[in-house]
CSV table of C-alpha atoms in Angstrom, one decimal:
chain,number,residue,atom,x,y,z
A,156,UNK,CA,-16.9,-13.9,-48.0
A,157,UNK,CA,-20.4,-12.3,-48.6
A,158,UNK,CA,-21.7,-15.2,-46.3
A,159,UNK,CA,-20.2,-14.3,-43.1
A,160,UNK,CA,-22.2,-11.6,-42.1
A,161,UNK,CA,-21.7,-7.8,-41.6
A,162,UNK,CA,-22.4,-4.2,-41.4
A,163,UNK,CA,-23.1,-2.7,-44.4
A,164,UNK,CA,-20.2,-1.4,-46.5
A,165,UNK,CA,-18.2,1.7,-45.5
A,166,UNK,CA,-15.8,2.0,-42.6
A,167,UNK,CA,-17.5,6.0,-41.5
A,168,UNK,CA,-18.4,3.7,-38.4
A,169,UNK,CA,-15.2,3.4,-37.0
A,170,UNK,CA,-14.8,7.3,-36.3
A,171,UNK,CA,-17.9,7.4,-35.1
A,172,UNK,CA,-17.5,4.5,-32.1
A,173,UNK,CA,-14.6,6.1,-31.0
A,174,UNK,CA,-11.7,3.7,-32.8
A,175,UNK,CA,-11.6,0.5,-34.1
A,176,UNK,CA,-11.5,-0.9,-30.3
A,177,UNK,CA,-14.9,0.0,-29.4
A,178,UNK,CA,-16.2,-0.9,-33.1
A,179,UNK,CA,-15.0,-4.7,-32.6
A,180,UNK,CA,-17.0,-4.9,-29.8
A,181,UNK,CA,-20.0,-3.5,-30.9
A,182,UNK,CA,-19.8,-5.8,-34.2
A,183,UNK,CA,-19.2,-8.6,-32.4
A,184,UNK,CA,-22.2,-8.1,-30.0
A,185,UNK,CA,-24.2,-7.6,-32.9
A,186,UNK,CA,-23.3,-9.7,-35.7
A,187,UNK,CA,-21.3,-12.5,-33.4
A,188,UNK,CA,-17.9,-14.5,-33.0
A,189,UNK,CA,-17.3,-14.2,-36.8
A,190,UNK,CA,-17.7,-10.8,-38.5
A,191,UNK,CA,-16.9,-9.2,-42.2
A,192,UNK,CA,-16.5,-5.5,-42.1
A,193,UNK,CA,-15.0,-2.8,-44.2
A,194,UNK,CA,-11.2,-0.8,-42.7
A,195,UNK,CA,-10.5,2.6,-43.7
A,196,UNK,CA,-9.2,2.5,-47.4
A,197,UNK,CA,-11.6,0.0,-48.5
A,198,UNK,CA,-10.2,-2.7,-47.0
A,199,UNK,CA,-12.1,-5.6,-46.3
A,200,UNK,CA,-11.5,-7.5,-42.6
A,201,UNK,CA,-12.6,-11.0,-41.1
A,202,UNK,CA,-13.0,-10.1,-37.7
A,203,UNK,CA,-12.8,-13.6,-35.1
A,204,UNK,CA,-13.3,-12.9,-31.8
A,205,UNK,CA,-13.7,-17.1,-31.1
A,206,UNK,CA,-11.0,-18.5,-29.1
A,207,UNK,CA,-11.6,-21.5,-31.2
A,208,UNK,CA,-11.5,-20.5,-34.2
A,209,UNK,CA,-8.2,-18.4,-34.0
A,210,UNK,CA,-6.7,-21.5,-33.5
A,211,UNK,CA,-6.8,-21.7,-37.1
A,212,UNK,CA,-5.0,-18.8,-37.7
A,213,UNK,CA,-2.0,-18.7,-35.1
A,214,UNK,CA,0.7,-19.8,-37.8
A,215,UNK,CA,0.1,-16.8,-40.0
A,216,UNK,CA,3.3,-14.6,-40.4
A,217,UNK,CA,2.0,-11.7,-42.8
A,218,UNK,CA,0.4,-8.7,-41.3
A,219,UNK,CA,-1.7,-6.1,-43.6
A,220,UNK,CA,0.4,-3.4,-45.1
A,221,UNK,CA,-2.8,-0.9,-45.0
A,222,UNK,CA,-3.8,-1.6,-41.2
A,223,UNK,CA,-0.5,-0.5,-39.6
A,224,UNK,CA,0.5,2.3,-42.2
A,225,UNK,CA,0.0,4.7,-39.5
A,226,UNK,CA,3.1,3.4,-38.4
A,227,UNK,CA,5.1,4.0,-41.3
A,228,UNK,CA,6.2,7.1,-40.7
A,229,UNK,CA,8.2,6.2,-37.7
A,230,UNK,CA,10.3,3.5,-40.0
A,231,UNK,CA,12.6,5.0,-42.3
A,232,UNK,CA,13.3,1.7,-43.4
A,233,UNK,CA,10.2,0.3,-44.3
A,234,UNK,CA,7.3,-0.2,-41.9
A,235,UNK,CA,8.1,-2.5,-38.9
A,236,UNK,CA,4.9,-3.6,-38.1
A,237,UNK,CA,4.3,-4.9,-41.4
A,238,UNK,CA,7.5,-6.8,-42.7
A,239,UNK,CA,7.4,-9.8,-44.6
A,240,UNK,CA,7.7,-13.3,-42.6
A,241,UNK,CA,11.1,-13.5,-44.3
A,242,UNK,CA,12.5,-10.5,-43.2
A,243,UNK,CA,10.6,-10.6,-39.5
A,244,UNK,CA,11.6,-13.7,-38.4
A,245,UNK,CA,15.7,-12.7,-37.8
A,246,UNK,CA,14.6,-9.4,-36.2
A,247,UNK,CA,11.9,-11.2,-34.0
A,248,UNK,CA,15.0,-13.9,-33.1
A,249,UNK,CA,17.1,-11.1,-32.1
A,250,UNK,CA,14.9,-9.4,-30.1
A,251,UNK,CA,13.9,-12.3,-28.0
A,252,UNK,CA,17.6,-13.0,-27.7
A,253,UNK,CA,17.7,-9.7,-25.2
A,254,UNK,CA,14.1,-9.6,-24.0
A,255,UNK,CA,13.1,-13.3,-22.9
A,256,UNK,CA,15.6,-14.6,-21.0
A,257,UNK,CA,14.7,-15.1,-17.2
A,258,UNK,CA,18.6,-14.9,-16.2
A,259,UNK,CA,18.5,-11.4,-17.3
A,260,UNK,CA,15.4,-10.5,-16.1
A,261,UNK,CA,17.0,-11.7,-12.6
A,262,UNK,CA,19.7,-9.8,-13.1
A,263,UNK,CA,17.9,-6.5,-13.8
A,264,UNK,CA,15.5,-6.8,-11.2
A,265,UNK,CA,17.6,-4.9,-8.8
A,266,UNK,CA,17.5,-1.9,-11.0
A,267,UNK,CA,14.0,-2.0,-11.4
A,268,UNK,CA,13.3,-2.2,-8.1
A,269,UNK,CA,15.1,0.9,-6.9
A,270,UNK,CA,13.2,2.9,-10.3
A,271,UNK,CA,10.1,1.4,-8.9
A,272,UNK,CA,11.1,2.2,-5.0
A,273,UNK,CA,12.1,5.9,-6.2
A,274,UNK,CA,8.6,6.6,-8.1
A,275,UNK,CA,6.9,5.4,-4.6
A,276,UNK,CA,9.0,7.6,-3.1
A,277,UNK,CA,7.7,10.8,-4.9
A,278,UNK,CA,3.9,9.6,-4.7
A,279,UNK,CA,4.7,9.6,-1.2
A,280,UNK,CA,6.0,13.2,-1.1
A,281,UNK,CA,3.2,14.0,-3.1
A,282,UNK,CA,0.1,12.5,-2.1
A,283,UNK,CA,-0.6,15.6,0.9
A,284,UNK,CA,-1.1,17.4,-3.0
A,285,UNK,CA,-4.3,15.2,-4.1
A,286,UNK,CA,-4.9,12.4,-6.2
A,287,UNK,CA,-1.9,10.8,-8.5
A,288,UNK,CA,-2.9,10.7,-12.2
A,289,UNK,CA,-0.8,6.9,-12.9
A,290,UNK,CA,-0.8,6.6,-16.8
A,291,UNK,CA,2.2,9.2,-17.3
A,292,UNK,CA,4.2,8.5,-14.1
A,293,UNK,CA,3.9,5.0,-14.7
A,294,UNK,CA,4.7,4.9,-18.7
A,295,UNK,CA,7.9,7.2,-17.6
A,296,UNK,CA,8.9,4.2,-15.3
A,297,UNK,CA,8.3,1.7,-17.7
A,298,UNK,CA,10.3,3.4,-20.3
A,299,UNK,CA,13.6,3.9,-18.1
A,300,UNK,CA,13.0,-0.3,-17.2
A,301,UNK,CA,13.5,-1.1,-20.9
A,302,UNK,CA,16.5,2.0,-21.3
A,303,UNK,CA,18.4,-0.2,-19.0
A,304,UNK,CA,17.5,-3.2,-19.0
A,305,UNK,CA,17.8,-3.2,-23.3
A,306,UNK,CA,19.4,0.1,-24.5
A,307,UNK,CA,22.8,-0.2,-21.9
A,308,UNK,CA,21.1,3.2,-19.7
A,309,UNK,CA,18.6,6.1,-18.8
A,310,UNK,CA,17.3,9.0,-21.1
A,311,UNK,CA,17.6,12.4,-20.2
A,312,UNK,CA,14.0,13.5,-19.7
A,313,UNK,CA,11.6,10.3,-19.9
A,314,UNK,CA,8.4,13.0,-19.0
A,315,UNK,CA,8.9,14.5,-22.4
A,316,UNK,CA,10.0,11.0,-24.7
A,317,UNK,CA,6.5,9.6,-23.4
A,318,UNK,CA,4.8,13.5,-24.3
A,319,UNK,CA,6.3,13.3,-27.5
A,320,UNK,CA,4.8,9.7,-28.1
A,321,UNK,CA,1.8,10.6,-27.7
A,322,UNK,CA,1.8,13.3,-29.6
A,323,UNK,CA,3.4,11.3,-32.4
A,324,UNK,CA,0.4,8.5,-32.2
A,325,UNK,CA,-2.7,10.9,-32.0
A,326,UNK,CA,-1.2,12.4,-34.8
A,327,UNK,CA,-1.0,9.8,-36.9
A,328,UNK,CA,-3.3,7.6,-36.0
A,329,UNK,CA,-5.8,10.2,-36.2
A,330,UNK,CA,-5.7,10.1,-40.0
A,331,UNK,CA,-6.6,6.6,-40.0
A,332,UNK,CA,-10.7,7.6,-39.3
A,333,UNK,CA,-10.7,11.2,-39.8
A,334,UNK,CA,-11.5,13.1,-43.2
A,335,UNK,CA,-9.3,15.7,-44.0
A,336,UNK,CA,-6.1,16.9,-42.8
A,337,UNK,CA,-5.6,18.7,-39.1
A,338,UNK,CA,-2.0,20.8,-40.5
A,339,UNK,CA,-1.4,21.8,-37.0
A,340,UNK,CA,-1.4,18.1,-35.1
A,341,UNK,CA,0.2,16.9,-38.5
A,342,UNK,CA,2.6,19.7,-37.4
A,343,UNK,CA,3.1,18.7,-34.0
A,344,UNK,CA,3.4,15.0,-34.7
A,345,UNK,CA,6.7,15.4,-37.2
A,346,UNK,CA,8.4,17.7,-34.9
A,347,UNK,CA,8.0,14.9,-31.9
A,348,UNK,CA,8.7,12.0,-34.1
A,349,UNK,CA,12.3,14.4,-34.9
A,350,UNK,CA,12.8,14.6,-31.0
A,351,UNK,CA,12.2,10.7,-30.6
A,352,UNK,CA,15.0,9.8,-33.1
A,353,UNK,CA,17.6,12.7,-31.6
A,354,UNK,CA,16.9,10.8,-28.7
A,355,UNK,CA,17.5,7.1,-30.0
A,356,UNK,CA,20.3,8.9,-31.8
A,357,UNK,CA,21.8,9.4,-28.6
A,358,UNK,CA,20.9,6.1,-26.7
A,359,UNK,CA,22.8,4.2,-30.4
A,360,UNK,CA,26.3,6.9,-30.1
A,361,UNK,CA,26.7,5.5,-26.6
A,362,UNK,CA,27.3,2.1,-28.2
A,363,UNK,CA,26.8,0.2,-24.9
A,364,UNK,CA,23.3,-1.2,-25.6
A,365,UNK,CA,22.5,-5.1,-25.8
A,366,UNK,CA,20.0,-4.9,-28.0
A,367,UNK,CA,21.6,-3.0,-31.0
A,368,UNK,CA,24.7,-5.3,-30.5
A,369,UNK,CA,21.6,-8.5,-31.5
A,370,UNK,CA,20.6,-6.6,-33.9
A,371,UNK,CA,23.7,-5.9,-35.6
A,372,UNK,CA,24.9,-9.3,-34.9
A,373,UNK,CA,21.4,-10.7,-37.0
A,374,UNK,CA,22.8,-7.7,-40.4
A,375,UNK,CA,20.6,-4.9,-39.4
A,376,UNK,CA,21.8,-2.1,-41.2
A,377,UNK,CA,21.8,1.3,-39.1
A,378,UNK,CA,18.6,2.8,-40.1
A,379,UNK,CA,16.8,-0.6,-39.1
A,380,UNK,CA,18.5,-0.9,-35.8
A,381,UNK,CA,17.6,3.1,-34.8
A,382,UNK,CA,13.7,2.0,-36.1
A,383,UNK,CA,13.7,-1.1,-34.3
A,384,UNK,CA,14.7,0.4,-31.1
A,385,UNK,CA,12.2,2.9,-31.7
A,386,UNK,CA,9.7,0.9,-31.5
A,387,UNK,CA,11.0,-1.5,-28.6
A,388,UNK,CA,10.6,2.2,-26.7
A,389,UNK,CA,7.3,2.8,-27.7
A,390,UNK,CA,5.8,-0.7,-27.1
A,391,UNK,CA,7.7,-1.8,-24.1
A,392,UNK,CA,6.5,1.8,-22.1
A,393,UNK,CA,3.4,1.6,-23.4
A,394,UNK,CA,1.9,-1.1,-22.7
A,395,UNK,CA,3.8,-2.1,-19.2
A,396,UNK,CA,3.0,1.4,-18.1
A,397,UNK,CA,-1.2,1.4,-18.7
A,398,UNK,CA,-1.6,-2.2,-17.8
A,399,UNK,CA,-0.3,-1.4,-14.5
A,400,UNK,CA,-2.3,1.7,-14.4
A,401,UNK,CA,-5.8,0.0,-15.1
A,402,UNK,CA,-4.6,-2.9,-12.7
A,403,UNK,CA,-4.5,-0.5,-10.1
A,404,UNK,CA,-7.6,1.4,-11.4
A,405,UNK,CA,-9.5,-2.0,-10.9
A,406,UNK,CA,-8.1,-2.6,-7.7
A,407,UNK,CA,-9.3,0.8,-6.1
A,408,UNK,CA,-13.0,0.3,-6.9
A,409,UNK,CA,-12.9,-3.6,-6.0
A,410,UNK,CA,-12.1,-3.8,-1.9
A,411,UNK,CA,-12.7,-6.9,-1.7
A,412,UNK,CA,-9.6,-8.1,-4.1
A,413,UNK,CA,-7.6,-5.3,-2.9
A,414,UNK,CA,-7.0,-6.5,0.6
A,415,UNK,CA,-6.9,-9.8,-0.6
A,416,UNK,CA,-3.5,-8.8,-2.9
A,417,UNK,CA,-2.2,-6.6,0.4
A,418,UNK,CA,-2.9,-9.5,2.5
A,419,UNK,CA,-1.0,-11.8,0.4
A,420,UNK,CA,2.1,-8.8,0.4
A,421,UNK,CA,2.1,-8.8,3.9
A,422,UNK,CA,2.4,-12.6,4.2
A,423,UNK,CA,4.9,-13.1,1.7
A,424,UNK,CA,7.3,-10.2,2.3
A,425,UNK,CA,7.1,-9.6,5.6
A,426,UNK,CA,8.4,-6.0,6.7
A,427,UNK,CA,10.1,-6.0,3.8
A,428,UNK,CA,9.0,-2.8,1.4
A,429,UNK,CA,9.7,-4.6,-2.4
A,430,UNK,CA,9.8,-8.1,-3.7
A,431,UNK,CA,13.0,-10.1,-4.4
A,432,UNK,CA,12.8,-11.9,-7.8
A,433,UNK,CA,11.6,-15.7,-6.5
A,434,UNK,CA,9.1,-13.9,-4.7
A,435,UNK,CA,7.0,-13.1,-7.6
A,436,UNK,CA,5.7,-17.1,-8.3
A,437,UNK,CA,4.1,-16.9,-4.5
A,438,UNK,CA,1.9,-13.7,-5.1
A,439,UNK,CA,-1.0,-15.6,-6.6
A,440,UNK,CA,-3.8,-13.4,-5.7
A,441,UNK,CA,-1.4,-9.7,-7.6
A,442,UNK,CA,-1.1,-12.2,-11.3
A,443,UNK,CA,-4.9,-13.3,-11.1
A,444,UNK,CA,-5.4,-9.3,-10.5
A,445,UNK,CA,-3.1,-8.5,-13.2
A,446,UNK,CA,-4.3,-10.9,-15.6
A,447,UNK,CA,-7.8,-10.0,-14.9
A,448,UNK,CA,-7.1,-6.1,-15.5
A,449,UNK,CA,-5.4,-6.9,-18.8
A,450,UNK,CA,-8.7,-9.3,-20.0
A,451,UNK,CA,-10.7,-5.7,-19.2
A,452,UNK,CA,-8.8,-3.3,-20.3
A,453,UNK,CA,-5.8,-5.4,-22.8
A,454,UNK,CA,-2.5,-3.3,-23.4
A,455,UNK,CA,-3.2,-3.6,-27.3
A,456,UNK,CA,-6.9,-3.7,-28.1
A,457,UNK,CA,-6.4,-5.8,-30.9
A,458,UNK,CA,-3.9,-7.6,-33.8
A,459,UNK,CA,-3.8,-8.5,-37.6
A,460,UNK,CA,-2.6,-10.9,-39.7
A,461,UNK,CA,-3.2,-11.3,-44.0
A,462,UNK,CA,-3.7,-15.5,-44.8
A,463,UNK,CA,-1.4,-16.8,-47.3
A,464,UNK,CA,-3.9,-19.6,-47.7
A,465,UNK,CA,-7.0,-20.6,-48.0
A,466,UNK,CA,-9.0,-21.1,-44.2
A,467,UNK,CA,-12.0,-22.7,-42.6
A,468,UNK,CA,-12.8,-20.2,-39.9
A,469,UNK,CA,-16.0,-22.5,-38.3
A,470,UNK,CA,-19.0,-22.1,-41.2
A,471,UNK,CA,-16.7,-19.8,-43.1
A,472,UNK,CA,-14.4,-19.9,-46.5
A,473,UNK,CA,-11.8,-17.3,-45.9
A,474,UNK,CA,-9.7,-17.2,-49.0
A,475,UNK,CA,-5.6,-16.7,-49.6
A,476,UNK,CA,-5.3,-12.6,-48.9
A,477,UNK,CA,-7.7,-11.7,-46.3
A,478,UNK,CA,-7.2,-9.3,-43.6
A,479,UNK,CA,-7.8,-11.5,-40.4
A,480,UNK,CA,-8.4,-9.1,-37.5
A,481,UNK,CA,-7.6,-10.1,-33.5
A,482,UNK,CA,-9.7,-8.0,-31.6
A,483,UNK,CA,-8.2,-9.3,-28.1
A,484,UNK,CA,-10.8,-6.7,-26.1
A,485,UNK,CA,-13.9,-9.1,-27.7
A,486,UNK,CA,-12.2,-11.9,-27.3
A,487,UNK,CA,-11.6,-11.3,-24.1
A,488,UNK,CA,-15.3,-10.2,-23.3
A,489,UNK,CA,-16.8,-13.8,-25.3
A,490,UNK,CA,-19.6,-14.4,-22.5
A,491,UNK,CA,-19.2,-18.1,-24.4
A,492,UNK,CA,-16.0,-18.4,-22.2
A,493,UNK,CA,-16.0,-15.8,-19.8
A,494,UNK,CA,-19.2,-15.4,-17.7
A,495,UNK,CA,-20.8,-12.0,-17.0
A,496,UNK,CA,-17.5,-10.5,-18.9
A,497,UNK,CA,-17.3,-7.3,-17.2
A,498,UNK,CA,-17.0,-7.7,-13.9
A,499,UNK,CA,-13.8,-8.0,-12.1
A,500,UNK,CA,-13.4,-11.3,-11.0
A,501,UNK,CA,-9.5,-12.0,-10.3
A,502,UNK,CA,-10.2,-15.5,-9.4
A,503,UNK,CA,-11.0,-16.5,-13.4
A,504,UNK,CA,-7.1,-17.0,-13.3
A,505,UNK,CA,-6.9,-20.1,-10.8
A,506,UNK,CA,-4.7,-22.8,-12.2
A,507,UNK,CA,-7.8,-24.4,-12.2
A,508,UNK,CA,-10.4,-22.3,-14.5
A,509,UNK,CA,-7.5,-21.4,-16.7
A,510,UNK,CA,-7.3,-25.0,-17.7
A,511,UNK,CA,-11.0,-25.0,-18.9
A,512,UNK,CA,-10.7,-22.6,-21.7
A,513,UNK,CA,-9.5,-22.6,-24.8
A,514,UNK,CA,-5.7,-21.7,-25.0
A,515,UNK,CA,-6.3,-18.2,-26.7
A,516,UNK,CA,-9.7,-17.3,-24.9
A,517,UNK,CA,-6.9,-14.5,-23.2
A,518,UNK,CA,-4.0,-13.3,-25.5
A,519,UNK,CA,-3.2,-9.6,-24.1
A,520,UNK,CA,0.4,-9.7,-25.6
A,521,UNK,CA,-0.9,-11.8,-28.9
A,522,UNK,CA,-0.4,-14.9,-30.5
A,523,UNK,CA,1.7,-17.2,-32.9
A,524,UNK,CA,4.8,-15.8,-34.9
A,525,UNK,CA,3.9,-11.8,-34.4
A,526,UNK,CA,3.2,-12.2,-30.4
A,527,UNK,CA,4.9,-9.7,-28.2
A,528,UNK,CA,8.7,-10.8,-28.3
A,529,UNK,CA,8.4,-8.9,-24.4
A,530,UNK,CA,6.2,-10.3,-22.8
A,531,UNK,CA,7.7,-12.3,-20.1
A,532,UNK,CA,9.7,-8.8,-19.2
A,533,UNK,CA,6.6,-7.2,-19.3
A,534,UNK,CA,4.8,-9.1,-16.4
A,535,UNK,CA,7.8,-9.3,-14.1
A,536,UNK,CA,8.3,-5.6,-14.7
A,537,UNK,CA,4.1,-5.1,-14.2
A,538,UNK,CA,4.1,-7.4,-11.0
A,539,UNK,CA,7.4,-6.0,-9.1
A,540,UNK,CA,5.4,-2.5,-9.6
A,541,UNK,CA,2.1,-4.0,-8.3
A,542,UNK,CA,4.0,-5.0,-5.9
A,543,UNK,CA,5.8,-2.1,-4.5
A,544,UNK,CA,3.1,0.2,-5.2
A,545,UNK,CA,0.6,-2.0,-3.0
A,546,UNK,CA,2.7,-2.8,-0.2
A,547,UNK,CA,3.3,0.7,0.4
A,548,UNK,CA,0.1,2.6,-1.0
A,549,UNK,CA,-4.0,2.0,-0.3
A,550,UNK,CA,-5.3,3.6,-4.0
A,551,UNK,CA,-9.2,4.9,-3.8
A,552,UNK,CA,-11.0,6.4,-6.6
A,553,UNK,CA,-11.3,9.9,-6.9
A,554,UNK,CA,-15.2,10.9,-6.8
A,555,UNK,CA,-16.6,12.7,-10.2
A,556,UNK,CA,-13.1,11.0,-12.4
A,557,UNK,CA,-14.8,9.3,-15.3
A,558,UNK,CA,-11.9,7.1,-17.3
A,559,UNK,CA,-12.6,6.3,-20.5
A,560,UNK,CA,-10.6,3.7,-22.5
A,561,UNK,CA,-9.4,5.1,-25.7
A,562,UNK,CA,-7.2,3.8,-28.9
A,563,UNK,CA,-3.9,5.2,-29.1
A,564,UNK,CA,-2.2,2.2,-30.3
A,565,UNK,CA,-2.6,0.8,-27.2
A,566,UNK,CA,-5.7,1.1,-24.9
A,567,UNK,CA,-5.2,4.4,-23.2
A,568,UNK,CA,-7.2,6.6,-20.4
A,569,UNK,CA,-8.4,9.5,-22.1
A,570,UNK,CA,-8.1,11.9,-19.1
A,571,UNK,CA,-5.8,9.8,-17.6
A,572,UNK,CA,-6.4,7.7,-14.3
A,573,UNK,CA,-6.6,10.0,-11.0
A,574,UNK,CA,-6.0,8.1,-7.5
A,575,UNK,CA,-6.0,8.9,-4.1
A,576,UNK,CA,-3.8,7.3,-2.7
A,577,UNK,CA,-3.1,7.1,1.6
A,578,UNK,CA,-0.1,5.1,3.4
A,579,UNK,CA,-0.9,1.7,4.6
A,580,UNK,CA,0.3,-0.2,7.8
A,581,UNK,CA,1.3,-3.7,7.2
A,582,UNK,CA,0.0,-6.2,9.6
């Protein structure tokens, strides 16, 4: 371990980039593809940010107890993110029961249609206003597409449930880098985290929800089930929600692709104002935009796994017990395999360039055993809102508006994303 080099020990570095996001990436720059370095807790990490190399590592089941305790308070019954391969795999088979089947996804897409036709609806009542800030308008969509496509209906107030999430993960996640204690978010944070499980509370007394009848059907007991679905809400909003958001981000200061992806809208669905289902395979140019936006900017700025054996990571012993860490936002900015890294440059995701690289040079939802059991619901959800949004809308950036990528579990904008955004004729 002492061989693979490193910053020297101490983890004071982390708070001081701004989060472990923007730490990866400045180890990485510095030290290369393979990096040792030191977690909060005295925790020592292998950092990989090789597509290669991971390769060695996508079977691992075990995640780090110490990374992801900032999670723990959210599971009363034991910490989700963190449970042993034995326990994970039946809750990982249940939920990709409910989440990956393309049936359902047809069969939803109505529904999310007419949520995504009714949120264009109000940016088009309130555009006269001034610029549309997308992160909490979009998250609040993305949360009512999971409440009924997986939880049997809608939530009651879906402005506040996504509030009180983010109140709940700057709290807690806070005291992950930060000396001492701040009693008043500490405050703030258990008081939302009790308003998140009256509301999951409420979605499990209506007793109509497909997911909790897989989870119950795999002997979840009920404290598991109202954690699990917990965190279904809190990943599936998040990250749908602020992939779209820099997607469209991207697109406003990059002409150039934008009228290519409104071209393409106009050709494939006419006068129509959404997309049906089997139109989503034909809008080539709005996935290579998508995919690009999530290689930028990924949903969740990185992963970790703990080996249960021995591994050859390139030069490198990495013995039985090390943290391995995925930091997806280097990987996905390797110059090895992705020239001049941070431009925009939707056309990396041709059929063809994708075959050239490595198969995890882009992993924005993860990879092997603890990948994102949503994922395929995630990008039909992402595209039909591309979709909608850019048929109807032209999005331009609003002059002055600096967005700045931050970690709140997943890779947030701290001020949010403001966009002006005009009516477009189709032609």
């Amino acid at each position: 371990m002492r061989e693979i080099p490193g910053p020297p020990d101490g983890s004071d570095g982390i708070g001081a980039a701004g989060g472990l996001h923007t730490y990866q990436l400045r180890l990485h720059e510095r030290y290369g593809p393979v990096v040792r370095f030191q977690l909060p807790g005295e925790l020592t990490a292998v950092s990989v940010a090789d597509p290669v190399l991971l390769e060695a590592t996508a079977a691992v089941d075990e995640r780090p107890d110490q990374l992801f305790e900032f999670l723990a308070p959210l599971c009363e019954a034991g910490n989700l993110q963190t449970l042993p391969a034995a326990e994970h795999r039946p809750l990982r088979r249940a939920l990709l029961s409910v989440l990956a089947g393309r049936r359902s996804h047809e069969a939803h897409f109505d529904g999310f249609t007419a949520l995504t036709v009714d949120l264009a609806d109000r940016w088009a009542r309130r555009a006269a206003d001034g610029p549309v800030e997308l992160q909490q308008d979009l998250s609040e969509l993305s949360l009512r597409m999971i409440c009924q496509y997986a939880l049997g209906g809608g939530i009651e107030d879906p402005a506040r449930v996504v509030n009180a999430f983010e109140t709940v993960l700057t709290g807690y996640l806070g005291r992950q880098y930060e000396r001492g204690e701040d009693l008043a978010r500490a405050e703030r944070a258990e008081r939302a985290l009790a308003y998140l499980r009256e509301v999951v509370d409420g979605v499990l007394a209506r007793g109509d929800s497909d997911l909790v009848a897989a989870l119950v059907k795999e002997g979840l007991g009920p404290v598991r089930v109202r954690d699990t679905v917990l965190m279904i809400m809190l990943a599936a909003h998040h990250t749908t929600g602020v992939a779209v958001s820099w997607t469209l981000h991207l697109l406003a200061g990059h002409p150039g692709p934008a009228a290519r992806v409104a071209a393409e809208l106009d050709e494939v669905l006419g006068d129509r104002a959404a997309p049906a289902y089997a139109d989503l395979r034909r809008l080539r140019h709005l996935d290579m935009a998508l995919k690009e936006s999530m290689r930028l900017y990924p949903p969740g700025p990185y992963g970790a796994r703990e080996t249960t054996e021995d591994l050859t990571l390139g030069d490198y012993h990495v013995p039985a017990g090390t943290t391995i860490f995925y930091p997806f936002w280097a990987v996905h900015l390797n110059p090895r395999y992705w020239p001049d890294p941070r431009a925009f440059i939707p056309e990396r995701f041709t059929a063809a360039e994708q075959a050239r690289r490595p198969r995890y040079a882009f992993i924005p939802f993860g990879l092997g055993p603890r990948g994102c059991e949503g994922a395929a619901l995630a990008m039909v959800e992402a595209e039909l809102v591309l979709a909608v949004l850019l048929k109807r809308f032209r999005f331009e950036p609003v002059a002055g508006h600096r967005v700045v990528p931050v970690e709140r579990f997943v890779l947030w904008a701290e001020h949010d994303i403001r966009l002006r955004l005009t009516p477009r004729q189709s032609s």
